[in-house]
Short mmCIF file of C-alpha atoms in Angstrom, two decimals:
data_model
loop_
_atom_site.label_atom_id
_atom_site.label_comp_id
_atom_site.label_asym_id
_atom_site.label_seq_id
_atom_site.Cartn_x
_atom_site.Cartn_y
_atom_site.Cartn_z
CA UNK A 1 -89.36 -65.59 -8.37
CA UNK A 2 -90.57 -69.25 -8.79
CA UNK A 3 -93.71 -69.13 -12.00
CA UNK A 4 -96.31 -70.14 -9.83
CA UNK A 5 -97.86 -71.82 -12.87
CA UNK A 6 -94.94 -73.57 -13.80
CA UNK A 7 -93.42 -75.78 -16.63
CA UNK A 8 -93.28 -78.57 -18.08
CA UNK A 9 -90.02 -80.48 -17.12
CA UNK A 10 -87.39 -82.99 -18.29
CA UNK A 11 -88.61 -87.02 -17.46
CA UNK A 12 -87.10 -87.43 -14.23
CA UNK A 13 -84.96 -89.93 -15.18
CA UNK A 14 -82.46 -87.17 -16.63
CA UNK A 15 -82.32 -86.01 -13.37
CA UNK A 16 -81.61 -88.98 -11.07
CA UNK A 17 -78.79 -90.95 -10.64
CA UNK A 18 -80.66 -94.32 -11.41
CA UNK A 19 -81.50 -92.63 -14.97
CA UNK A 20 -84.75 -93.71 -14.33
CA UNK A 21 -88.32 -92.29 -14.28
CA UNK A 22 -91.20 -90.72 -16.08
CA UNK A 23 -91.93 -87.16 -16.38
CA UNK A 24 -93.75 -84.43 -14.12
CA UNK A 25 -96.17 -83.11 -14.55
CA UNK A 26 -95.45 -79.57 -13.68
CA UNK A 27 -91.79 -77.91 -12.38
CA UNK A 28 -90.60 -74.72 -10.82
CA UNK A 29 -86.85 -74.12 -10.14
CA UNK A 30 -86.55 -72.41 -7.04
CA UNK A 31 -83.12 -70.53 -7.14
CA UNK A 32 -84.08 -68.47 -3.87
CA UNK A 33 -85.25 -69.71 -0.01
CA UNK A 34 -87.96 -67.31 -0.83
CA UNK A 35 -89.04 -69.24 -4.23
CA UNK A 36 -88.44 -72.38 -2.40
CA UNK A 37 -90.99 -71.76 0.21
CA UNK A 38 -93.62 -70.04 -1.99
CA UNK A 39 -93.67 -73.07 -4.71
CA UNK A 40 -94.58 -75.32 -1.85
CA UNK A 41 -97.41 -73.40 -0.60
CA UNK A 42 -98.20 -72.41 -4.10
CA UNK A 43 -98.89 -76.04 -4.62
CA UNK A 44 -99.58 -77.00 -1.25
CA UNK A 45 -102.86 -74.76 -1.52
CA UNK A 46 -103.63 -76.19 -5.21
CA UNK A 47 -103.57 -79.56 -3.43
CA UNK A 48 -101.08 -80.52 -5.54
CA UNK A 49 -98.09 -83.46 -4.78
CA UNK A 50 -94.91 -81.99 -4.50
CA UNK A 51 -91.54 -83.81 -5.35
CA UNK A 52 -88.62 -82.15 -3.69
CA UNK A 53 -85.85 -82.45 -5.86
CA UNK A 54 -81.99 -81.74 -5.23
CA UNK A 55 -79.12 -84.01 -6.81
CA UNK A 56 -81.67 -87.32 -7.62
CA UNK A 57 -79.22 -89.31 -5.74
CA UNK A 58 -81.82 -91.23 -3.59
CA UNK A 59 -84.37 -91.66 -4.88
CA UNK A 60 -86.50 -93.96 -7.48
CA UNK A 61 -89.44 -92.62 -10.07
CA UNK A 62 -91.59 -94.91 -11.39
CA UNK A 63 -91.72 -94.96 -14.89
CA UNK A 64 -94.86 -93.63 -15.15
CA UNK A 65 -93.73 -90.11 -14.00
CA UNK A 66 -94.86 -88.01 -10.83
CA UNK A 67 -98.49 -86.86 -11.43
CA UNK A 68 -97.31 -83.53 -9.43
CA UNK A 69 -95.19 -80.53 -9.00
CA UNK A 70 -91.37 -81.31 -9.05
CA UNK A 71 -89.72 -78.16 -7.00
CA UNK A 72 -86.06 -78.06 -8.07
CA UNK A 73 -83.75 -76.92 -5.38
CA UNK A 74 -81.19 -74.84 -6.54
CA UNK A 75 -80.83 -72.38 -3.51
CA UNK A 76 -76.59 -71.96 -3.43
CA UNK A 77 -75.08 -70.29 -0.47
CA UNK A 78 -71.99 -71.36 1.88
CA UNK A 79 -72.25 -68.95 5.02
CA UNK A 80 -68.79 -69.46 8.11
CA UNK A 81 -70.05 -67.37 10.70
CA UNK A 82 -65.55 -66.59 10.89
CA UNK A 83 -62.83 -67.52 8.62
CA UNK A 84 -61.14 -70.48 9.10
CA UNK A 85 -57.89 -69.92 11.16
CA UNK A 86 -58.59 -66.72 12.55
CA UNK A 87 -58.70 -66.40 16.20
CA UNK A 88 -61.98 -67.26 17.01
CA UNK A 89 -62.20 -70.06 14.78
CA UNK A 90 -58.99 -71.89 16.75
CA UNK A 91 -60.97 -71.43 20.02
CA UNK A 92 -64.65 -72.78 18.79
CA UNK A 93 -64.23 -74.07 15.51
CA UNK A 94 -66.91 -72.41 12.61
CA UNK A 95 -70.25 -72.67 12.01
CA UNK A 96 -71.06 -72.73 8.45
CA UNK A 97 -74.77 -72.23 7.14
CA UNK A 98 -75.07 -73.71 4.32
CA UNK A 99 -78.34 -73.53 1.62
CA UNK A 100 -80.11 -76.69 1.06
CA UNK A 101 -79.55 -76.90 -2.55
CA UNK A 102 -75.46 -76.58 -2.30
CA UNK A 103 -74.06 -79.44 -4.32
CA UNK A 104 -72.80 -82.18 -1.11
CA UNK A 105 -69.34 -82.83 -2.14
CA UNK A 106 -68.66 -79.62 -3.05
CA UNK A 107 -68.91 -78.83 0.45
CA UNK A 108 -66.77 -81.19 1.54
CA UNK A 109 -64.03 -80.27 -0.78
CA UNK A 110 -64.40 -76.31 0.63
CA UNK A 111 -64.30 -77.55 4.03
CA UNK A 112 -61.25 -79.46 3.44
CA UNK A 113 -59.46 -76.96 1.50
CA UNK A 114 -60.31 -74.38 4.61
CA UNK A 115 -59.53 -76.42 7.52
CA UNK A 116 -62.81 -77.17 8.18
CA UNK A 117 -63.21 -80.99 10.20
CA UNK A 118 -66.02 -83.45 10.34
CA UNK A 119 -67.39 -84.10 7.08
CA UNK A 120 -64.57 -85.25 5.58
CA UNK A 121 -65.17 -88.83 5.72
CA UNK A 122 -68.35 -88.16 3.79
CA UNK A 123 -66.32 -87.30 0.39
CA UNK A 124 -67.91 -88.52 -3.07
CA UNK A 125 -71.74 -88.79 -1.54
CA UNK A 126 -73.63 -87.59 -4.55
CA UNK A 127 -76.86 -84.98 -3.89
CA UNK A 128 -77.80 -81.89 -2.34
CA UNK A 129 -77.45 -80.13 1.18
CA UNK A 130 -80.50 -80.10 1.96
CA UNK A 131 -80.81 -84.52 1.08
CA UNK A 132 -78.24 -85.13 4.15
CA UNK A 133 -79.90 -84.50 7.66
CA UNK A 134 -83.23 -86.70 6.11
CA UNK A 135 -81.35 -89.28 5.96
CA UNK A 136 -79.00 -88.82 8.36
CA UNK A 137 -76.62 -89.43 5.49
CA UNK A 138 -72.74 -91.63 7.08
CA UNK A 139 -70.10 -93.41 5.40
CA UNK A 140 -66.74 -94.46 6.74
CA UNK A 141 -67.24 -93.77 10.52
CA UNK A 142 -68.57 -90.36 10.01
CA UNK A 143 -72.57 -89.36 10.33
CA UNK A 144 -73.62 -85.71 9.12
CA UNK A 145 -75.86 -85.70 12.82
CA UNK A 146 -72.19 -85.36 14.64
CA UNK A 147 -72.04 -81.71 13.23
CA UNK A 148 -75.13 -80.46 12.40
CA UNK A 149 -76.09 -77.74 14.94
CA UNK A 150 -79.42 -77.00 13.60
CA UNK A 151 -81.71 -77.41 10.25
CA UNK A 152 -84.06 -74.39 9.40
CA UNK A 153 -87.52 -76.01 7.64
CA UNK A 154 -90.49 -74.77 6.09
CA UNK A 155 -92.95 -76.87 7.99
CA UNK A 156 -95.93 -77.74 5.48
CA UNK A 157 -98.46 -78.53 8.27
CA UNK A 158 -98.00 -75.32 10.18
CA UNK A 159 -96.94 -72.78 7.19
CA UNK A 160 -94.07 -71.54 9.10
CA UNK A 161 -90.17 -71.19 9.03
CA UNK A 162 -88.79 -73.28 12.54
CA UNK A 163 -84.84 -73.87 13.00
CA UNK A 164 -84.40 -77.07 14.95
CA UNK A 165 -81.45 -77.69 16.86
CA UNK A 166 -80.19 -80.90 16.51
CA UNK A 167 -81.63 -82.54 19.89
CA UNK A 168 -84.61 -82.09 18.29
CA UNK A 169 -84.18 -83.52 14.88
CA UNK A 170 -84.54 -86.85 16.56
CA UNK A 171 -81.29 -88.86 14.56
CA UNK A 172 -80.36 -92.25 14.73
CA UNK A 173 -78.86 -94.45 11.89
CA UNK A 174 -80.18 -93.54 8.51
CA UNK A 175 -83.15 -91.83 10.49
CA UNK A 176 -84.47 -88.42 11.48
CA UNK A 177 -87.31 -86.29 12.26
CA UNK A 178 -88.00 -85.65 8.79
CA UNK A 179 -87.94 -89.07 7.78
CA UNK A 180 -90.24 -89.78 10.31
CA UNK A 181 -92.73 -87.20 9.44
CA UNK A 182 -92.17 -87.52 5.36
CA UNK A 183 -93.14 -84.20 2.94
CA UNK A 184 -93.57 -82.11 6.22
CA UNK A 185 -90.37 -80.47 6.76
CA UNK A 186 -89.01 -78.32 3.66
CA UNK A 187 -84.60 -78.77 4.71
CA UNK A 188 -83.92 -74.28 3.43
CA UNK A 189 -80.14 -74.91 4.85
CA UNK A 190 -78.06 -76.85 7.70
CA UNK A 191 -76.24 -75.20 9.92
CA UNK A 192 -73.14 -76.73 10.45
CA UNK A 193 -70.48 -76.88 14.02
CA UNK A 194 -67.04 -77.82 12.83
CA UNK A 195 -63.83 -78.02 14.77
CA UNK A 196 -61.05 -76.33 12.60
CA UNK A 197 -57.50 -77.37 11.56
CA UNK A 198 -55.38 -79.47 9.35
CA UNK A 199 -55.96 -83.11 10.50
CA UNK A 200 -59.05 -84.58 9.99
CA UNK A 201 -61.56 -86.33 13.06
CA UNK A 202 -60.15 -89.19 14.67
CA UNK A 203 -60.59 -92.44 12.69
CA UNK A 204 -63.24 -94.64 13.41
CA UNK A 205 -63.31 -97.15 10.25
CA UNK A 206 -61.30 -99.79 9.84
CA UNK A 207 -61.22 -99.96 6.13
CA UNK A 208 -60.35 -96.52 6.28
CA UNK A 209 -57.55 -96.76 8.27
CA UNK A 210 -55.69 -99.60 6.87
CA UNK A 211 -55.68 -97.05 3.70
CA UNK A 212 -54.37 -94.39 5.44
CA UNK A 213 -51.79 -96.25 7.26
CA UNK A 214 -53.26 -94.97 10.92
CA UNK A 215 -54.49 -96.88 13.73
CA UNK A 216 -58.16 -97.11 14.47
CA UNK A 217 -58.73 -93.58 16.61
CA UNK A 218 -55.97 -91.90 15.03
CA UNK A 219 -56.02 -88.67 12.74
CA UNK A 220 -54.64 -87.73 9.48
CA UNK A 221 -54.11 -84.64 7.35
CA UNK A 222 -57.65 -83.85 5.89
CA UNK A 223 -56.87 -83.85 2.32
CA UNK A 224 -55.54 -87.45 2.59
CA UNK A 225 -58.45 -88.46 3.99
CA UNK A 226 -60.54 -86.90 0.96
CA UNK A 227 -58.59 -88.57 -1.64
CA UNK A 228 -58.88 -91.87 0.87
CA UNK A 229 -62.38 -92.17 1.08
CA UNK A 230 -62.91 -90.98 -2.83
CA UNK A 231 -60.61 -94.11 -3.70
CA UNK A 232 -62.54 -96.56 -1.63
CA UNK A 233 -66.14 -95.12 -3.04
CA UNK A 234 -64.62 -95.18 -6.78
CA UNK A 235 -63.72 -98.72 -5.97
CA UNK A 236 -66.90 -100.23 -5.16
CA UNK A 237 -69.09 -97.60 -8.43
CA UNK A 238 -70.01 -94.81 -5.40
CA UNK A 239 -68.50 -91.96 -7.62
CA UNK A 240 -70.41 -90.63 -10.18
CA UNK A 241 -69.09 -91.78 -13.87
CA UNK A 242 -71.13 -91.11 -16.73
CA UNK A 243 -69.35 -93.77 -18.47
CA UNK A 244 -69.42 -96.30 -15.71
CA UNK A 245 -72.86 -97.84 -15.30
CA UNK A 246 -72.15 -99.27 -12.00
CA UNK A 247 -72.69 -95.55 -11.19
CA UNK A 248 -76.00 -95.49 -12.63
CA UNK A 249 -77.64 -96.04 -9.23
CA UNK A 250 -78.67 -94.63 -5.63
CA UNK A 251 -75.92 -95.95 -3.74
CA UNK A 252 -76.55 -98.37 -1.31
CA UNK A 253 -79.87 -99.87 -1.99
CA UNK A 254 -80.98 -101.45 1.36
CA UNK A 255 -79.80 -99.75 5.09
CA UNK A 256 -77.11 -102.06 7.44
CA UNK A 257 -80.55 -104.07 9.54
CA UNK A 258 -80.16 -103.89 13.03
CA UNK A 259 -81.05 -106.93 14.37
CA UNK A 260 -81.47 -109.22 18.27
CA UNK A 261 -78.10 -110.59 18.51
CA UNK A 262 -79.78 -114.21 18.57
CA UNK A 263 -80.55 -113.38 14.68
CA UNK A 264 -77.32 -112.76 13.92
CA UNK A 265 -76.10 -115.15 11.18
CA UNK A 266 -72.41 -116.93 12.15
CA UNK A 267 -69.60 -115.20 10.55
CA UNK A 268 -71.57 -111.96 9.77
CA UNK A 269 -70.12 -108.01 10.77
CA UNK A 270 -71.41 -106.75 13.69
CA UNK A 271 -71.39 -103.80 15.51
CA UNK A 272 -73.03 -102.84 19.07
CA UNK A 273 -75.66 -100.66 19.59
CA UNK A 274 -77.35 -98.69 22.40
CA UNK A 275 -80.43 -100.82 22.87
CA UNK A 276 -78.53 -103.96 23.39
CA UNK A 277 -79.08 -105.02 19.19
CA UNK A 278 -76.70 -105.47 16.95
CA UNK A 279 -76.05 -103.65 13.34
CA UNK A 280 -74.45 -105.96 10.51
CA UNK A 281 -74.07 -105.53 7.30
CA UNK A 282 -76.75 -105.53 4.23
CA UNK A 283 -73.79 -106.21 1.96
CA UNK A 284 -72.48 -109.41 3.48
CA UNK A 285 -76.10 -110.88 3.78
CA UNK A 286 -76.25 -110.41 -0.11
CA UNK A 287 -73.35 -111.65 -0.72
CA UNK A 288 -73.83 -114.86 1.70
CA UNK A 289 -77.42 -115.63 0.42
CA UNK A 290 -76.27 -116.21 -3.08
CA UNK A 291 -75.78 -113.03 -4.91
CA UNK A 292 -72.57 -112.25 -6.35
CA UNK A 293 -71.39 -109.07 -7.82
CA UNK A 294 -73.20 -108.15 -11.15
CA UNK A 295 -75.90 -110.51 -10.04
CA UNK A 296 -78.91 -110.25 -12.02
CA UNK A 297 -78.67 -111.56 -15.40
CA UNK A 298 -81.39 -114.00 -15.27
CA UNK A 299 -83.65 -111.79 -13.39
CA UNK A 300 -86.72 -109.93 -15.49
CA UNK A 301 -85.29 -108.54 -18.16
CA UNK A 302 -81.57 -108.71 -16.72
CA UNK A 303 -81.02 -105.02 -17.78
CA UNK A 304 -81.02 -103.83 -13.90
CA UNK A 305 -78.04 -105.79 -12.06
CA UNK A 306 -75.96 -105.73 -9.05
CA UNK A 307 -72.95 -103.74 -9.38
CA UNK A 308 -69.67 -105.58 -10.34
CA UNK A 309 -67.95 -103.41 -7.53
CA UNK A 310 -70.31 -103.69 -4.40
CA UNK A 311 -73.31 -105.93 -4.11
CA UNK A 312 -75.06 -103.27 -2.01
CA UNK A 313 -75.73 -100.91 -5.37
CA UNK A 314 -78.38 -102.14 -7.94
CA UNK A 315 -77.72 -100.52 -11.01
CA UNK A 316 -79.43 -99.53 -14.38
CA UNK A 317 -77.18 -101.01 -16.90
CA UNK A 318 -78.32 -98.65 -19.81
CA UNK A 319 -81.58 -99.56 -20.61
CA UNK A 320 -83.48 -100.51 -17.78
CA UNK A 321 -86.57 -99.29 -16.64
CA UNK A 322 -87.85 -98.50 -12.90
CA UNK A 323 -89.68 -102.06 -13.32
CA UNK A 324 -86.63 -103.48 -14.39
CA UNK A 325 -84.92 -102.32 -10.89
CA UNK A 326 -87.88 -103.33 -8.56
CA UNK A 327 -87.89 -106.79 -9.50
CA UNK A 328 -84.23 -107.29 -9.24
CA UNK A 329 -84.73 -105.47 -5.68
CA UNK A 330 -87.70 -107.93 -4.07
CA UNK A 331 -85.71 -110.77 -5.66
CA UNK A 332 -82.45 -109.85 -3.59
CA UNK A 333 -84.53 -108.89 -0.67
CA UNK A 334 -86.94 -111.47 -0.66
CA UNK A 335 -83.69 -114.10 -1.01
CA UNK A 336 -82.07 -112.51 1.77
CA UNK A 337 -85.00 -113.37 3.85
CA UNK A 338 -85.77 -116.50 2.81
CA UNK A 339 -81.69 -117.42 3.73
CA UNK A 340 -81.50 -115.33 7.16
CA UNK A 341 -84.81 -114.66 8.07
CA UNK A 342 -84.07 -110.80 8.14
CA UNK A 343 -85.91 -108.75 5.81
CA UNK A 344 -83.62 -105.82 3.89
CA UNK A 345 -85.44 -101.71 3.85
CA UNK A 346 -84.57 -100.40 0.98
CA UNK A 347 -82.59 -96.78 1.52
CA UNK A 348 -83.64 -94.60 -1.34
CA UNK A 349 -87.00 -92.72 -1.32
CA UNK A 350 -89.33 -94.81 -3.61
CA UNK A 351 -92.14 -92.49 -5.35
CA UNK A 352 -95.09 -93.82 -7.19
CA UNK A 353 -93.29 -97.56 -6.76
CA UNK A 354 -92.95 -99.84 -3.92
CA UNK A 355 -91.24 -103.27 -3.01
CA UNK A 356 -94.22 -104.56 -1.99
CA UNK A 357 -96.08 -105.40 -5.53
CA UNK A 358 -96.01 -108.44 -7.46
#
């Protein structure tokens, strides 16, 4: 069980990708659903903040700490309702439930290695289970919401386990439900619908395809498209690297904006959607208003920069601090604005900070 009272806990920048972050002030480790759900009430009825914490991958802690309870999610469980290849599985594919505090990319590699197709695009994301439908997490043509089936929550506000199917989570680009309603929904595992077989889901990313040597809507083996998309993140500092501080970051800081085609800037990516607006992309707007790879010398302190492999990642060079990274952030954003009159949202959760200060 989860010590309701709780412990003192590393400085949450030893747990975060950024490396950045002040300490808690109280932690449980929940290593069952059961523990999960009881530490949140637990501190839920104490009135007490909670931080929900998986892999740290999205998420920024000022450096004054969280002046709360820090739950640690280390539920583990991988559950195919059939084996992969058996008879039933070639007819409707496999649903898998998996525990919200399974490790992301190891799931990905299992799925490849058993057939499993749909999430293979998504290789090298850093973070938990249990992190992906909040965000809705995509890369490379691929969006978790095309094969989640449902996502079983603790709901804070009621005090009761609900399973929502996935018409309900309410998903659009980097959006769901539970971003939406932030700290309601507790993710206790996804339930995931995945076709079976050896080739992965058709193509739908151009970058992607030129490396695999397929046309756009084509397939190819799943373990080539794996060791694609892990190339193309190690590329640009999206693979984790102790050594490499271009990995010392949350990924892409800012979300594609989707814009009124009228605001589009000439020359800029874009890509349809529903409503009649366009999507482009954060990384070219960064790049166009002045801000080159490894940007960020000059600004503050100079110790948080942009990556030298993708202007979309800002990055804690060694020594920054959560400071540091906010000011490079408002200085990118607010120069992106000032160029294009569009105004970047930054992707990562931000707790105890904000873009908004001076």
């Amino acid at each position: 069980m989860a010590d309701p009272a709780g412990q003192a806990g590393p400085r949450l920048a030893e747990r975060t990708t950024l490396r950045l972050g002040g300490p808690a002030r109280r932690w449980v480790r929940a290593g069952t659903e059961q523990d999960l759900v009881a530490a949140v009430a637990d501190a839920d009825t104490a009135g007490e903040p909670v931080l929900l914490l998986g892999g740290g991958s999205n998420l920024v802690v000022a450096d004054e700490g969280f002046a709360g309870t820090v739950v640690e999610v280390a539920t583990r469980g991988v559950a195919p309702d059939v084996e992969a290849g058996g008879e039933e599985a070639a007819c409707g594919g496999v649903l898998v439930e998996v525990a919200a505090g399974e490790d992301w990319d190891a799931l990905v590699a299992t799925a490849v290695e058993r057939g499993w197709v749909g999430i293979e695009a998504l290789s090298g994301i850093p973070g938990s289970v249990g992190a992906t439908p909040v965000q809705n997490v995509g890369a490379y043509g691929q969006e978790v919401s095309q094969t989640i089936a449902s996502v079983r929550t603790y709901d804070r506000r009621d005090r009761q386990v609900r399973t929502l199917a996935n018409a309900d989570c309410d998903f659009s680009y980097r959006h769901s439900r539970f971003k939406a309603e932030p700290g309601r929904h507790v993710v206790l595992s996804v339930t995931f619908q995945l076709a079976t077989g050896t080739r992965g889901a058709p193509v739908r990313y151009g970058e992607l395809s030129r490396v695999l040597g397929v046309e756009p809507g084509a397939r190819a083996p799943l373990a080539a498209v794996r060791e694609a998309v892990l190339g193309l993140r190690a590329g640009k500092g999206m693979v984790l690297d102790a050594d490499d501080h271009d990995t010392w970051s949350a990924g892409s800081f800012f979300t594609n904006p989707v814009v009124d085609a009228a605001l589009l800037p000439e020359g800029a990516p874009a890509w349809e959607q529903p409503d009649g607006r366009v999507k482009t992309s954060a990384a070219w707007l960064i790049e166009h208003a002045g801000f080159a790879r490894g940007y960020g010398a000059d600004v503050g302190t100079g110790r948080a920069r942009l990556s030298s492999k993708h202007t979309l990642a800002l990055t804690n060079r060694g020594a920054a601090s959560t400071d540091d990274l906010l000011v490079l952030a408002r200085h990118v954003r607010d120069g992106v604005q000032q160029r294009f009159g569009i105004r970047l949202v930054n992707e990562p959760v931000l707790l105890g900070c904000d873009l908004d200060g001076a």
